[in-house]
Coordinates of C-alpha atoms in Angstrom, one line a residue:
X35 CA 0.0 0.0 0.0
X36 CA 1.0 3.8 -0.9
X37 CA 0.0 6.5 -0.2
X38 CA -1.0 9.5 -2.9
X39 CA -1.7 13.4 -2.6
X40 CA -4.5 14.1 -4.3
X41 CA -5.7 18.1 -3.9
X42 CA -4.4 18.1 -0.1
X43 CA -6.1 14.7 0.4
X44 CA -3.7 11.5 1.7
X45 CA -5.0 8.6 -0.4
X46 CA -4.0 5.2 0.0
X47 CA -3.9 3.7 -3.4
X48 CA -2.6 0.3 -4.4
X49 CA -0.4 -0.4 -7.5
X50 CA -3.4 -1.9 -9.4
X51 CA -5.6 1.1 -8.9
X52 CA -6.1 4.6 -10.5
X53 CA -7.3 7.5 -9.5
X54 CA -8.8 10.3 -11.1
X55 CA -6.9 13.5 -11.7
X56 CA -10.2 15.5 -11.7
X57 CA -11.9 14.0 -8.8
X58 CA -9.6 12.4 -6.7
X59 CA -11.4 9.3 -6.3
X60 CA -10.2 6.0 -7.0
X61 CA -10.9 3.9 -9.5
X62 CA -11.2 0.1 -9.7
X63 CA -9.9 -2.0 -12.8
X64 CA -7.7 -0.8 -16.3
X65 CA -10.4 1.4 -17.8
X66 CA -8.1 5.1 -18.1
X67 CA -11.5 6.9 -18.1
X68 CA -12.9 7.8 -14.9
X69 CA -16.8 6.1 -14.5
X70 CA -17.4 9.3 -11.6
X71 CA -16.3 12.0 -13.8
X72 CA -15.5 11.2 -16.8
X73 CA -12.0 12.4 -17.0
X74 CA -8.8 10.8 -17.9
X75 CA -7.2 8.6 -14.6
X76 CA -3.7 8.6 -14.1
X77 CA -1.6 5.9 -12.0
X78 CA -0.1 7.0 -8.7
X79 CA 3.2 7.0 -10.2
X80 CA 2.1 9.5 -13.5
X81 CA 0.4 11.5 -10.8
X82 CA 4.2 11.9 -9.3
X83 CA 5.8 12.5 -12.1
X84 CA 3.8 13.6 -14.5
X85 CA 1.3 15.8 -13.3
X86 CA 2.7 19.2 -14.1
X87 CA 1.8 18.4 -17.5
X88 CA -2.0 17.7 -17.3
X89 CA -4.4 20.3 -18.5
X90 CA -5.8 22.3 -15.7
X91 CA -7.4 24.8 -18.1
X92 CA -9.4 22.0 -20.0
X93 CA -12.4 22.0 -16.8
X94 CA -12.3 26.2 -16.9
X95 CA -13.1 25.5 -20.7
X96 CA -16.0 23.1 -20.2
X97 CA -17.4 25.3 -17.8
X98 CA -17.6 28.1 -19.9
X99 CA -21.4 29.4 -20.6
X100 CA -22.6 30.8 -23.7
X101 CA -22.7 33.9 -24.2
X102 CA -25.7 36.1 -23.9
X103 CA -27.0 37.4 -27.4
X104 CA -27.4 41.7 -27.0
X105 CA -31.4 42.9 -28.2
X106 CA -31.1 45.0 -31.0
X107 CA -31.3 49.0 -30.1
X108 CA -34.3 50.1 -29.9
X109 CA -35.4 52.9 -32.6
X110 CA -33.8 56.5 -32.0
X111 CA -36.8 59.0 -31.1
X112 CA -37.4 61.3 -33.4
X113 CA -37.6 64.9 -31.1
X114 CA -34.7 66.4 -30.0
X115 CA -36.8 66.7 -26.4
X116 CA -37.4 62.6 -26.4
X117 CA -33.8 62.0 -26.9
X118 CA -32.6 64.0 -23.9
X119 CA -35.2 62.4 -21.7
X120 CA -34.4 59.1 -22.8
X121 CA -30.9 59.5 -22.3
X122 CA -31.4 60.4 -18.6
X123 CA -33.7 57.4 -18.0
X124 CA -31.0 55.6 -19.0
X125 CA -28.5 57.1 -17.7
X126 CA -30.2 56.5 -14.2
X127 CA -30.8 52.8 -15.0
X128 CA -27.1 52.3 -16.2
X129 CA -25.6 54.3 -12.9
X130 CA -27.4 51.7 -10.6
X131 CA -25.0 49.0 -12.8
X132 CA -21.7 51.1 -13.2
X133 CA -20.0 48.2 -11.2
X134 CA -20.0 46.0 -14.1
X135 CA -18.4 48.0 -16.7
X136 CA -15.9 48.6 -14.0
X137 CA -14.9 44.5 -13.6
X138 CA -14.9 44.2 -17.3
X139 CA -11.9 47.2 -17.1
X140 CA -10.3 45.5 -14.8
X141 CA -9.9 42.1 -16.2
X142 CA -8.9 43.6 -19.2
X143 CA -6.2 45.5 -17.2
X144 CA -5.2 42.2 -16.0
X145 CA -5.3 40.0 -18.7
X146 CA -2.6 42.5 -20.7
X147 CA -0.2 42.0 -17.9
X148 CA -0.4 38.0 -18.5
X149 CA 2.1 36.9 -20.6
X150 CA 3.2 33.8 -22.2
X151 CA 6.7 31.9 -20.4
X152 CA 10.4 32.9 -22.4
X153 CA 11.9 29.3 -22.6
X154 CA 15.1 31.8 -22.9
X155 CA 13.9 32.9 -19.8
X156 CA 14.0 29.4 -18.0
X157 CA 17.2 28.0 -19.5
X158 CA 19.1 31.4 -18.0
X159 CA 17.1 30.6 -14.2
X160 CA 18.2 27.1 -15.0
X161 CA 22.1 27.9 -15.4
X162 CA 22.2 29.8 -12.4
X163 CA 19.9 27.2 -10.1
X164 CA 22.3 24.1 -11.5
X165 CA 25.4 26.3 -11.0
X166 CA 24.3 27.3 -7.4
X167 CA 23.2 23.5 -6.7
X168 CA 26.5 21.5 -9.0
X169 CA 29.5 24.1 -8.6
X170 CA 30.0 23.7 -4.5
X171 CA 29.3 20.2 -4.6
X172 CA 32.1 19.5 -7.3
X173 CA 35.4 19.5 -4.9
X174 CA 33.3 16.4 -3.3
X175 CA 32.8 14.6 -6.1
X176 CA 35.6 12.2 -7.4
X177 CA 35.4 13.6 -11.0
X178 CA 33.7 16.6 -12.4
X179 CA 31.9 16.0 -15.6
X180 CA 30.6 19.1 -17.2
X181 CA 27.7 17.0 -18.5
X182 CA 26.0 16.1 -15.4
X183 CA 25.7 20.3 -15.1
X184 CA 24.0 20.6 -18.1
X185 CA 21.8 17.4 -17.8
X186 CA 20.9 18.9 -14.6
X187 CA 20.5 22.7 -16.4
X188 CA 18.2 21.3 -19.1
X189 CA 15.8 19.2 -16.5
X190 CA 15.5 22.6 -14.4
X191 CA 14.9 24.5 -17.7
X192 CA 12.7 22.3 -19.3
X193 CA 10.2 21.3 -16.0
X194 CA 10.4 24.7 -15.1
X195 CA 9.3 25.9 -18.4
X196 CA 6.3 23.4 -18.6
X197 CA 5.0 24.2 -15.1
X198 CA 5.2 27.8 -15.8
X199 CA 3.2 27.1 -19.1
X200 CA 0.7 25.1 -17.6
X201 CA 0.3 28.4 -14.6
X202 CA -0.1 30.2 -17.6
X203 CA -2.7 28.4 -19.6
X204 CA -4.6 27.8 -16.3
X205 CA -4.9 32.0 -15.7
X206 CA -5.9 32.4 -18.8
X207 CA -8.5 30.2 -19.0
X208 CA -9.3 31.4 -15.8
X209 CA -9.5 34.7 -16.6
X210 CA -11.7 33.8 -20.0
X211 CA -14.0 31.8 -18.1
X212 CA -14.7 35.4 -15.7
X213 CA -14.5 37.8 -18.3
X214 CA -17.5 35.8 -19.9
X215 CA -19.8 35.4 -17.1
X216 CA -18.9 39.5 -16.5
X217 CA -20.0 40.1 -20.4
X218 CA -23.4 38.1 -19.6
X219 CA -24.1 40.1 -16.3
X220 CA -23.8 42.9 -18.5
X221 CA -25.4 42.1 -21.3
X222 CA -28.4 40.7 -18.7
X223 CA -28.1 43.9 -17.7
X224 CA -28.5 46.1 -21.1
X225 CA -31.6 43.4 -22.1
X226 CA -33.0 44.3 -19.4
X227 CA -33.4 48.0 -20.3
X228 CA -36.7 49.5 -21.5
X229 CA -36.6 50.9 -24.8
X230 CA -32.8 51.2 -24.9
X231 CA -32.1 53.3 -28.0
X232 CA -28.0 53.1 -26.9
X233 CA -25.4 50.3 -28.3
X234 CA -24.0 48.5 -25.7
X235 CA -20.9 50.4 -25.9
X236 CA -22.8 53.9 -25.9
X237 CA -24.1 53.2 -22.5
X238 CA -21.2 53.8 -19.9
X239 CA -22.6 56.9 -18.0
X240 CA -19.8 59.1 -18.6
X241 CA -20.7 58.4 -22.4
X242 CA -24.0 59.4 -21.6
X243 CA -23.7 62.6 -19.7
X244 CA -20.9 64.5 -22.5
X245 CA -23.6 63.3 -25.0
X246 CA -26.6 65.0 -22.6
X247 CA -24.8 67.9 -23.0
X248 CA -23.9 67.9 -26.3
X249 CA -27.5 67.7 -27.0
X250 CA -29.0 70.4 -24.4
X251 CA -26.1 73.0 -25.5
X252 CA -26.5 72.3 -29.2
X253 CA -23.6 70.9 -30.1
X254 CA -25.5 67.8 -32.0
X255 CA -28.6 67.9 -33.3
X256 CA -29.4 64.2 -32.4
X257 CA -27.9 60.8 -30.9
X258 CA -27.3 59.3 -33.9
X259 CA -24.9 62.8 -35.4
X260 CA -23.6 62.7 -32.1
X261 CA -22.7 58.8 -32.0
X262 CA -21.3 59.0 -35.8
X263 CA -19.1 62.0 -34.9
X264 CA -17.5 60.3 -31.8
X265 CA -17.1 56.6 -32.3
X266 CA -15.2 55.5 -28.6
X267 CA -12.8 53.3 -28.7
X268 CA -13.2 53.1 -24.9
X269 CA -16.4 51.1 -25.5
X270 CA -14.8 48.4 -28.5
X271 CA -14.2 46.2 -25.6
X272 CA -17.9 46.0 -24.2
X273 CA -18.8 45.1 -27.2
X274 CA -16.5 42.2 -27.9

C-alpha cells in the first residue's frame, strides 16, 4: 500500500488502482477513463511525475457558458426633447449598474499583464539554479563532468518551463472563463433596459452625460450625429 496526494487529500492507493486527476477518487480495474467523472485517470506514479503536465485549463473550458446574445437598439426618437429624456432614463438605469463596466476594465487590465513563459527565460534561471546546486558540490565529487551540469541545467529549464506554461494556460483560461460570465451580467443587464435606444458600448454613464450635454447646449442635433461623430474606442471592448 501507498500513499498518494491528491488536492491536499492523503489517499491510500494500491499499485493496481487509479485515480482520477479531476476527482480524486479512486478507480477500480484498467479502464483510463474515470466512471465518476469522466475524465482521464492517471496511475499514482504519473500522478508523481507527470502531473505538471496535465491540462488544468481543459475544466475552466468546459465550464464556460454561452454567451448572452445583445437585443437590438431600440429605434432613436425622433424629437430632440425625447432623446434627452431618454438618455437620462438611461443614464439612471445604467448608474445603478456602473460596477460592471468597472470589472470588465479590470480584467482587461489584468489579462494584458499575462504573458506567455520565455523558454530563454527558464534556460538562464536554469544555469544559475544548476550552477548554485553543481558548482559547490564539485570539490566532493571524485570527477567533475561538465555533462552532469548541463543534464541537470536542461531538466530545471525544461520542467520549469512546462510548469510555468501550464500556470499560464490555467490563468488564462481562468480569466476567459470570468470575463465571460462579466460580459453576460452585462449584457443581462442592457436586455433588461426598456426601450434602450443606446449600443452597448454607448451606455457607460460618462458616455452618456458628454452626449446630454452635447445635445441640451447644441452641439449635435441628435444621438445618432452625435454617436457617428465620436465613435469610442473606450467602448470596443464591451462590445466584444
Amino acid at each position: 500500500m501507498i500513499y498518494v496526494r491528491i488536492r491536499n487529500k492523503i489517499l491510500p492507493v494500491r499499485r493496481d488502482h487509479m485515480i482520477c486527476k479531476e476527482c480524486g477518487l479512486k478507480i477500480e480495474g484498467l479502464t483510463r477513463i474515470c466512471p465518476h467523472c469522466g475524465e482521464r485517470a492517471l496511475i499514482d506514479d504519473e500522478l508523481d511525475t507527470w502531473s505538471f503536465l496535465s491540462d488544468t485549463a481543459a475544466k475552466h473550458k468546459r465550464d464556460m457558458p454561452e454567451e448572452i446574445a445583445l437585443n437590438e437598439p431600440a429605434a432613436i426618437p425622433e424629437e430632440r426633447a425625447a432623446q434627452i429624456d431618454g438618455l437620462q432614463r438611461m443614464r439612471g438605469y445604467f448608474i445603478q449598474h456602473n460596477n460592471l463596466y468597472q470589472v470588465l476594465e479590470d480584467l482587461n487590465y489584468i489579462e494584458e499583464g499575462v504573458s506567455r513563459p520565455s523558454f530563454a527565460l527558464w534556460l538562464l534561471v536554469g544555469g544559475l539554479v544548476s550552477a548554485l546546486v553543481y558548482l559547490p558540490l564539485s570539490p566532493f565529487l571524485p570527477n567533475f563532468i561538465w555533462a552532469y551540469y548541463f543534464v541537470l541545467w536542461g531538466a530545471i529549464a525544461t520542467i520549469g518551463y512546462l510548469r510555468a506554461g501550464r500556470r499560464y494556460e490555467q490563468r488564462k483560461a481562468e480569466y476567459a472563463l470570468l470575463r465571460r460570465h462579466a460580459q453576460n451580467d452585462l449584457h443581462a443587464m442592457y436586455n433588461a433596459c426598456a426601450d434602450c435606444f443606446l449600443p452597448l458600448a454607448w451606455t457607460p454613464p460618462p458616455l452618456i452625460n458628454r452626449m446630454l450635454e452635447a445635445l441640451q447646449s447644441g452641439e449635435t442635433s441628435s444621438v445618432g450625429e452625435y454617436i457617428l461623430k465620436n465613435e469610442p474606442n473606450s467602448g470596443k471592448k464591451l462590445a466584444a
